[in-house]
Coordinates of C-alpha atoms and ligand atoms in Angstrom, one line a residue:
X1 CA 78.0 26.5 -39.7
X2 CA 79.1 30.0 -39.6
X3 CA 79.9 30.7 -43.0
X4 CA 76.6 29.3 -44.3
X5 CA 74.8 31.5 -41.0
X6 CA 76.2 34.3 -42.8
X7 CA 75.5 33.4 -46.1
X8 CA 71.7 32.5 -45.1
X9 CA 71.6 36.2 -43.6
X10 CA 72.8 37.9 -46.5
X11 CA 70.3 36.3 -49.0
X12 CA 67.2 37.1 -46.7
X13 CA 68.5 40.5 -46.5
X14 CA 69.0 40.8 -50.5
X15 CA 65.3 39.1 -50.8
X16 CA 64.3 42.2 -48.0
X17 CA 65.7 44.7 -50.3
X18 CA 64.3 43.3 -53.7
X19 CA 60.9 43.1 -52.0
X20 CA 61.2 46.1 -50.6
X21 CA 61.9 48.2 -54.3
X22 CA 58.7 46.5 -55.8
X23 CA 56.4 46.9 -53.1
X24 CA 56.8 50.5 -51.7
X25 CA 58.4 48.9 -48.5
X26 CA 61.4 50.8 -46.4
X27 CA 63.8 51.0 -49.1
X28 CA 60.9 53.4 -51.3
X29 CA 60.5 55.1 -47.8
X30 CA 64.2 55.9 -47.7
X31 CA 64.5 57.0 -50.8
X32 CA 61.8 59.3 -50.5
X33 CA 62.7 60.2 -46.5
X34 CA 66.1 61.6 -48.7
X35 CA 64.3 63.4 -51.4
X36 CA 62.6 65.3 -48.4
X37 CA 64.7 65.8 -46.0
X38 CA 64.2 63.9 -43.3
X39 CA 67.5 62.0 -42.9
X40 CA 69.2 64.9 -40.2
X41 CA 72.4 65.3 -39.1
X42 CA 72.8 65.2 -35.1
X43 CA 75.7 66.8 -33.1
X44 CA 78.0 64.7 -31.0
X45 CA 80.3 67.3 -29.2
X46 CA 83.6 66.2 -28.4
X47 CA 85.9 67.8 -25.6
X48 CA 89.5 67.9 -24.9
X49 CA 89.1 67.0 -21.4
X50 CA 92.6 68.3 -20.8
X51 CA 91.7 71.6 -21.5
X52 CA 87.8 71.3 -21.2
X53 CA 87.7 73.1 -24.1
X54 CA 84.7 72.1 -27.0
X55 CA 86.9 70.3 -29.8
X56 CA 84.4 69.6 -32.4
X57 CA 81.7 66.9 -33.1
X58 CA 80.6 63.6 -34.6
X59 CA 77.7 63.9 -37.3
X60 CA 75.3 60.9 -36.4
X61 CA 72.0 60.5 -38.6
X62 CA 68.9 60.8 -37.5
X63 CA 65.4 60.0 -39.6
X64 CA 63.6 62.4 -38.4
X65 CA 59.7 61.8 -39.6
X66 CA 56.9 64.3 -40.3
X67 CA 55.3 62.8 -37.1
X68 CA 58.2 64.0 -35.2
X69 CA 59.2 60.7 -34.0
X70 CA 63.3 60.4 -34.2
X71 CA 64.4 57.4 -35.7
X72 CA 68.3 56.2 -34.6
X73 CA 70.4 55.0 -37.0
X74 CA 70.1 51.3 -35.9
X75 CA 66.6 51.4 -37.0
X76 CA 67.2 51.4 -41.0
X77 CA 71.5 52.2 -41.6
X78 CA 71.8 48.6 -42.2
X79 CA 68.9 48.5 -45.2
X80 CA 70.3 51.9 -46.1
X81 CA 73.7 50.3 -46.8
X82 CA 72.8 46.9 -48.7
X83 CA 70.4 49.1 -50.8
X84 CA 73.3 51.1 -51.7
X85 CA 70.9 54.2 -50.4
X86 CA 73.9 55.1 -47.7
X87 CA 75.5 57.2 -50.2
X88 CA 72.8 59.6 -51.4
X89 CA 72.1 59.2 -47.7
X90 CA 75.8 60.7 -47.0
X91 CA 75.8 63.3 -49.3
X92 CA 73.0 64.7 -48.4
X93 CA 74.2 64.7 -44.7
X94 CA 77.6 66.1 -45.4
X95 CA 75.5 69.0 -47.5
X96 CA 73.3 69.5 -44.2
X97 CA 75.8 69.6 -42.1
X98 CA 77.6 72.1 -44.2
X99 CA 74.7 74.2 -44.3
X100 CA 74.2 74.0 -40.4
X101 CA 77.5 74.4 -39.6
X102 CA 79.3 77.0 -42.1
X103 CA 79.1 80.2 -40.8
X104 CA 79.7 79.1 -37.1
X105 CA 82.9 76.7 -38.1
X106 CA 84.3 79.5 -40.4
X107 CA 84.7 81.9 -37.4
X108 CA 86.4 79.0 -35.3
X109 CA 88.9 77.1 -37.6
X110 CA 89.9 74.5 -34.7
X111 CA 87.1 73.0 -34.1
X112 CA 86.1 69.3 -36.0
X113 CA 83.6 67.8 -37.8
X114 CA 83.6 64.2 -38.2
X115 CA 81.6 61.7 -40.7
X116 CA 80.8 58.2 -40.7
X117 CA 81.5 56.0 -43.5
X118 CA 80.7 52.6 -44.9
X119 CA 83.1 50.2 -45.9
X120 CA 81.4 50.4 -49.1
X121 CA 82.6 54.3 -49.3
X122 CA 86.3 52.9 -49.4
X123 CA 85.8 50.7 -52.1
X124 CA 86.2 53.6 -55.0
X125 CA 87.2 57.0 -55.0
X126 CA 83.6 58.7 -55.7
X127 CA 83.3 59.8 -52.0
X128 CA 86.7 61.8 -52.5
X129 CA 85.0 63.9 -55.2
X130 CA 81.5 63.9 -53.4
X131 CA 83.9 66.0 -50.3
X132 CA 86.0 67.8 -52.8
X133 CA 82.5 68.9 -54.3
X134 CA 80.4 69.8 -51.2
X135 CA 83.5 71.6 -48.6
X136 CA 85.7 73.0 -51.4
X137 CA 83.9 76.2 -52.2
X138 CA 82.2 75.8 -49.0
X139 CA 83.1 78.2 -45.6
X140 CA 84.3 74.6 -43.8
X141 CA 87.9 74.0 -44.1
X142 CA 89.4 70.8 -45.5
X143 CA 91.7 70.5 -42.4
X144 CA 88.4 70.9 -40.3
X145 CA 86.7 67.8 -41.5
X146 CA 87.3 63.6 -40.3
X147 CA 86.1 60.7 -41.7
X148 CA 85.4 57.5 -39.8
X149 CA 86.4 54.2 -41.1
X150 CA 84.3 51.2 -38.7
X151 CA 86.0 48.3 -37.9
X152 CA 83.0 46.6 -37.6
X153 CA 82.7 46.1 -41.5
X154 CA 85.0 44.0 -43.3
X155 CA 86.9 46.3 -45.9
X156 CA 87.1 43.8 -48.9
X157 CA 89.7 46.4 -50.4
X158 CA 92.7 46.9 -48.8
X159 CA 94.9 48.7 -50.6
X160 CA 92.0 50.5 -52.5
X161 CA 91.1 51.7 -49.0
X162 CA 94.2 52.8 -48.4
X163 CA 93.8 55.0 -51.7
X164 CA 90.8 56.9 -50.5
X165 CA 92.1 57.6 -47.3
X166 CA 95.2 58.9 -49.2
X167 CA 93.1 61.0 -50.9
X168 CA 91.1 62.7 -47.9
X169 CA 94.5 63.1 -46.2
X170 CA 95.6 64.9 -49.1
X171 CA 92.4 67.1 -49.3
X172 CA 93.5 68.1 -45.5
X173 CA 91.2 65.7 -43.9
X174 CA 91.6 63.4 -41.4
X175 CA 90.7 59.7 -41.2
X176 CA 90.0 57.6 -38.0
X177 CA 89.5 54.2 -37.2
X178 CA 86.4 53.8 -35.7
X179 CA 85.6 50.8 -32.9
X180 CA 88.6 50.3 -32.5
X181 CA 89.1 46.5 -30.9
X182 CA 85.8 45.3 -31.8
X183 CA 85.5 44.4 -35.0
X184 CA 87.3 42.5 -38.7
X185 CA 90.7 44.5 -39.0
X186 CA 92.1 43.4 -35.5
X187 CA 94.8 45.2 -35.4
X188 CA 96.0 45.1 -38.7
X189 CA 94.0 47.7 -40.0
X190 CA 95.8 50.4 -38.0
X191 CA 98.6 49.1 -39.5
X192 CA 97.7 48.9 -42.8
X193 CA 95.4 52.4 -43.2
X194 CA 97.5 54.8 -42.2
X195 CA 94.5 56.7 -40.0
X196 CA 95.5 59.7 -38.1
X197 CA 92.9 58.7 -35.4
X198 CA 92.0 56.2 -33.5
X199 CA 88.8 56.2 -31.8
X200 CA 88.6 53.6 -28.7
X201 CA 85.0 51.6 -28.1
X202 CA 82.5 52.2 -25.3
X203 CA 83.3 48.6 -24.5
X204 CA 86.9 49.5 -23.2
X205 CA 85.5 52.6 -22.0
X206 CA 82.7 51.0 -19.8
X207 CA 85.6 48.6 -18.4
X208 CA 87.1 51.4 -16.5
X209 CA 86.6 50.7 -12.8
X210 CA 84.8 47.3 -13.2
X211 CA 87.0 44.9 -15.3
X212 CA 90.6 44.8 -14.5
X213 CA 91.7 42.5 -17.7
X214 CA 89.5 44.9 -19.9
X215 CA 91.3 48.1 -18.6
X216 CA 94.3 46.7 -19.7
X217 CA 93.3 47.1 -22.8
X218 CA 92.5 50.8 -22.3
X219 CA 96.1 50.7 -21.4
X220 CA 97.2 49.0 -24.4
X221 CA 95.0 50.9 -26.8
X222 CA 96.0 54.3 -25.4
X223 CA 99.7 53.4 -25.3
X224 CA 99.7 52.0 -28.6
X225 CA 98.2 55.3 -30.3
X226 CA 101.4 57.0 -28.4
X227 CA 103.8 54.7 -29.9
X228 CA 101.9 54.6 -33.6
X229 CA 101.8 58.6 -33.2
X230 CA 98.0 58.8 -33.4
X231 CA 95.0 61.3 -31.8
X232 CA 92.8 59.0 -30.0
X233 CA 89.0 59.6 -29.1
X234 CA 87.5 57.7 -26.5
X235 CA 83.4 57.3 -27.1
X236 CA 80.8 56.3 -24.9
X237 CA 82.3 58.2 -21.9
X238 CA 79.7 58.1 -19.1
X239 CA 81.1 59.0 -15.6
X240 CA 83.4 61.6 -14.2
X241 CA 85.3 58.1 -12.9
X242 CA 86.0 57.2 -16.7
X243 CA 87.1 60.8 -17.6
X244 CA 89.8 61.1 -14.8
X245 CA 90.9 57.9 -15.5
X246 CA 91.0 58.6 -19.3
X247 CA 92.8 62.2 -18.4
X248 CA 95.1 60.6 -16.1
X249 CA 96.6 58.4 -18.8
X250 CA 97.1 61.3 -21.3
X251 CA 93.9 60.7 -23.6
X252 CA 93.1 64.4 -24.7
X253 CA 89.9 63.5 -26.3
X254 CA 86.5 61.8 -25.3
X255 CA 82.3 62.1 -25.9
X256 CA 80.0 60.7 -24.3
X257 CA 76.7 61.1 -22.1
X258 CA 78.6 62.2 -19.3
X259 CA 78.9 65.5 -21.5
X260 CA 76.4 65.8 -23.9
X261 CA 74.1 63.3 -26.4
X262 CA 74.2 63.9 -29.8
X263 CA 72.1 67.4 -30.4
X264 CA 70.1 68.4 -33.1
X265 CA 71.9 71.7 -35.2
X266 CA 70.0 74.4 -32.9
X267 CA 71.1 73.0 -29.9
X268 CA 75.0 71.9 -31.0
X269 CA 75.1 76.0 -32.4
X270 CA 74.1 77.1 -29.1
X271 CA 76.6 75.1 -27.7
X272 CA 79.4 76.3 -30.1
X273 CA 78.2 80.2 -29.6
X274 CA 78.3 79.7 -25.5
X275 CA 81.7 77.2 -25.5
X276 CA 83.8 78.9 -28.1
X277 CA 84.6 82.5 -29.1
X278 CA 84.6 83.8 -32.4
Ligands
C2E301 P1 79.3 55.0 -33.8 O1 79.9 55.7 -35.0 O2 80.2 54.1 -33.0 O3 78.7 56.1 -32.9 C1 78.6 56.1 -31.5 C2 77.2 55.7 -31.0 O4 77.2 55.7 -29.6 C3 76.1 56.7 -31.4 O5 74.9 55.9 -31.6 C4 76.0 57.6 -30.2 O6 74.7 58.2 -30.1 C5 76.2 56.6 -29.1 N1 76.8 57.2 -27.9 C6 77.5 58.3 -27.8 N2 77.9 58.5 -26.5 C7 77.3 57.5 -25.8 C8 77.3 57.2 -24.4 O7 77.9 57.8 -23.5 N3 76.6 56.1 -24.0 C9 76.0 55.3 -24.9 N4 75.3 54.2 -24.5 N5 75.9 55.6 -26.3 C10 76.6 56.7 -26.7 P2 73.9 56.1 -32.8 O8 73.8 57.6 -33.0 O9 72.7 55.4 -32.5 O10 74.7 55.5 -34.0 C11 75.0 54.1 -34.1 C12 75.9 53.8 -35.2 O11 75.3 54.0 -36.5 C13 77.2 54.6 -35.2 O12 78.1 54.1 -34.3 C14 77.6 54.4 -36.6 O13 78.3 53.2 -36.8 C15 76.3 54.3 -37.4 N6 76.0 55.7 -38.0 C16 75.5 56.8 -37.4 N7 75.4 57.8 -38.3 C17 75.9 57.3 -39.4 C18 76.2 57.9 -40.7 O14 75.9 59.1 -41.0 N8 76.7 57.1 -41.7 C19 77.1 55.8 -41.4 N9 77.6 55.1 -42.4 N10 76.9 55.2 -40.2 C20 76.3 56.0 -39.2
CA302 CA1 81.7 56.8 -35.4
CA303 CA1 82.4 54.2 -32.6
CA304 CA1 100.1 61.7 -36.9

């Protein structure tokens, strides 16, 4: 029942997308929202809460209309993805981002910048040459840059993922696993990527002070990234509670409310300019 739920799903959503081309329904509307602009890239800081110090961010997209409503990404990533729109979509972000970010990140070479991906992105090696292209001549280092792969996607592609990621490691990139705990891979995919990062889910996060047989899977998670020799980044951090907690197990890195939303460019510059010297 399952498989054919799924199956059901995936033909209405194909019949949504074909629709969509013919009639000028939300797949013409993203395509044109790209052509214009409007797909932005939003600023998640993330802190070392050992240090307090501003570490980087996490570029989350924003549709950003001429109305000035804000659109999050749960409102159109998933039509943006079966439409095969996500990677204009991308490059276009990593070009904004690039733009916004440049002159600021040259001055400060420690701090991050962090992309999502689709599993669709690991299937070939385009996106490799889509980076190579928009950071090489660019005033953003190589070794400044991450790429998250979700675990909430299968990746159909195992060892052809594993290629890709090869390839941004070798660029000077980074790679994390993203949702780490919720999703397809289990835990086979940190096995079997070789990521540098794991990033643990809100939903271990959120545990911390409620749900004894949840936090010891924050345990688990954060001593497992010891033992596998990986930086971890724990998302969705809300309370002070959850941060000394977090700190007092040895996590170095976190985002979340409890420090800052994700900000459009003006406000995450401002931030840079006040946080971190030149
Ligand atoms: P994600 O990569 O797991 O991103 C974290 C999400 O949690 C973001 O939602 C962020 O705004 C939200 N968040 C951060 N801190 C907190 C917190 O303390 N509490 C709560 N409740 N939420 C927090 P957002 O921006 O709506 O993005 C949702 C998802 O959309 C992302 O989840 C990611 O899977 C996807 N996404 C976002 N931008 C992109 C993109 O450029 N490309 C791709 N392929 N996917 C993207
Ligand atoms: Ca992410
Ligand atoms: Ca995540
Ligand atoms: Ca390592």
């Amino acid at each position: 029942a399952n498989v054919s739920g799924l199956a059901l799903a995936l033909i209405a959503l194909s019949i949504a997308v074909l629709v969509s081309r013919r009639s000028g329904g939300p797949v013409r509307e993203i395509a044109d929202a790209i052509r214009n602009g409007q797909f932005t890239p939003y600023y998640q800081p993330v802190i070392d809460i050992m240090s307090g110090r501003l570490a980087g961010c996490e570029v989350l997209v924003r549709w950003t209309k001429p109305d000035g409503s804000v659109l999050p990404p749960g409102r159109f990533i998933t039509l943006a993805e079966a439409s095969g729109q996500i990677f204009p979509m991308t490059i276009a972000l990593m070009e904004a981002a690039r733009d916004d970010l440049g002159p600021l990140y040259a001055e400060r070479p420690n701090l991050k910048l962090g992309f999502n991906l689709f599993a669709g992105h690991f299937d070939d090696v385009s996106i490799v040459e889509d980076v190579e292209r928009i950071f090489a001549a660019s005033s953003i280092r190589m070794t400044q840059l991450m790429f998250e792969v979700t675990e909430r996607q299968p990746l159909p592609n195992i060892p052809g993922a594993r290629l890709v990621i090869a390839k941004l490691q070798a660029l000077g990139a980074r790679v994390a696993l993203d949702d780490v705990g919720t999703g397809h891979g289990g835990l086979s995919y940190l096995l079997k990527l070789g990521v540098d990062v794991m990033k643990m889910d809100k939903m271990f996060v959120d545990a911390i002070g409620t749900d004894r047989y949840s936090v010891a899977i924050v345990d688990s998670l954060v001593k497992l990234a010891e033992d596998m020799n990986l930086d971890l980044i724990a998302e969705g951090v809300e309370t002070i509670e959850q941060v000394e907690y977090l700190r007092g197990k040895g996590v170095r890195m976190a985002q979340g409310y409890v420090f800052a939303p994700p900000l459009p460019a003006s406000s995450f510059r401002a931030l840079v300019e006040a946080m971190v010297p030149a």
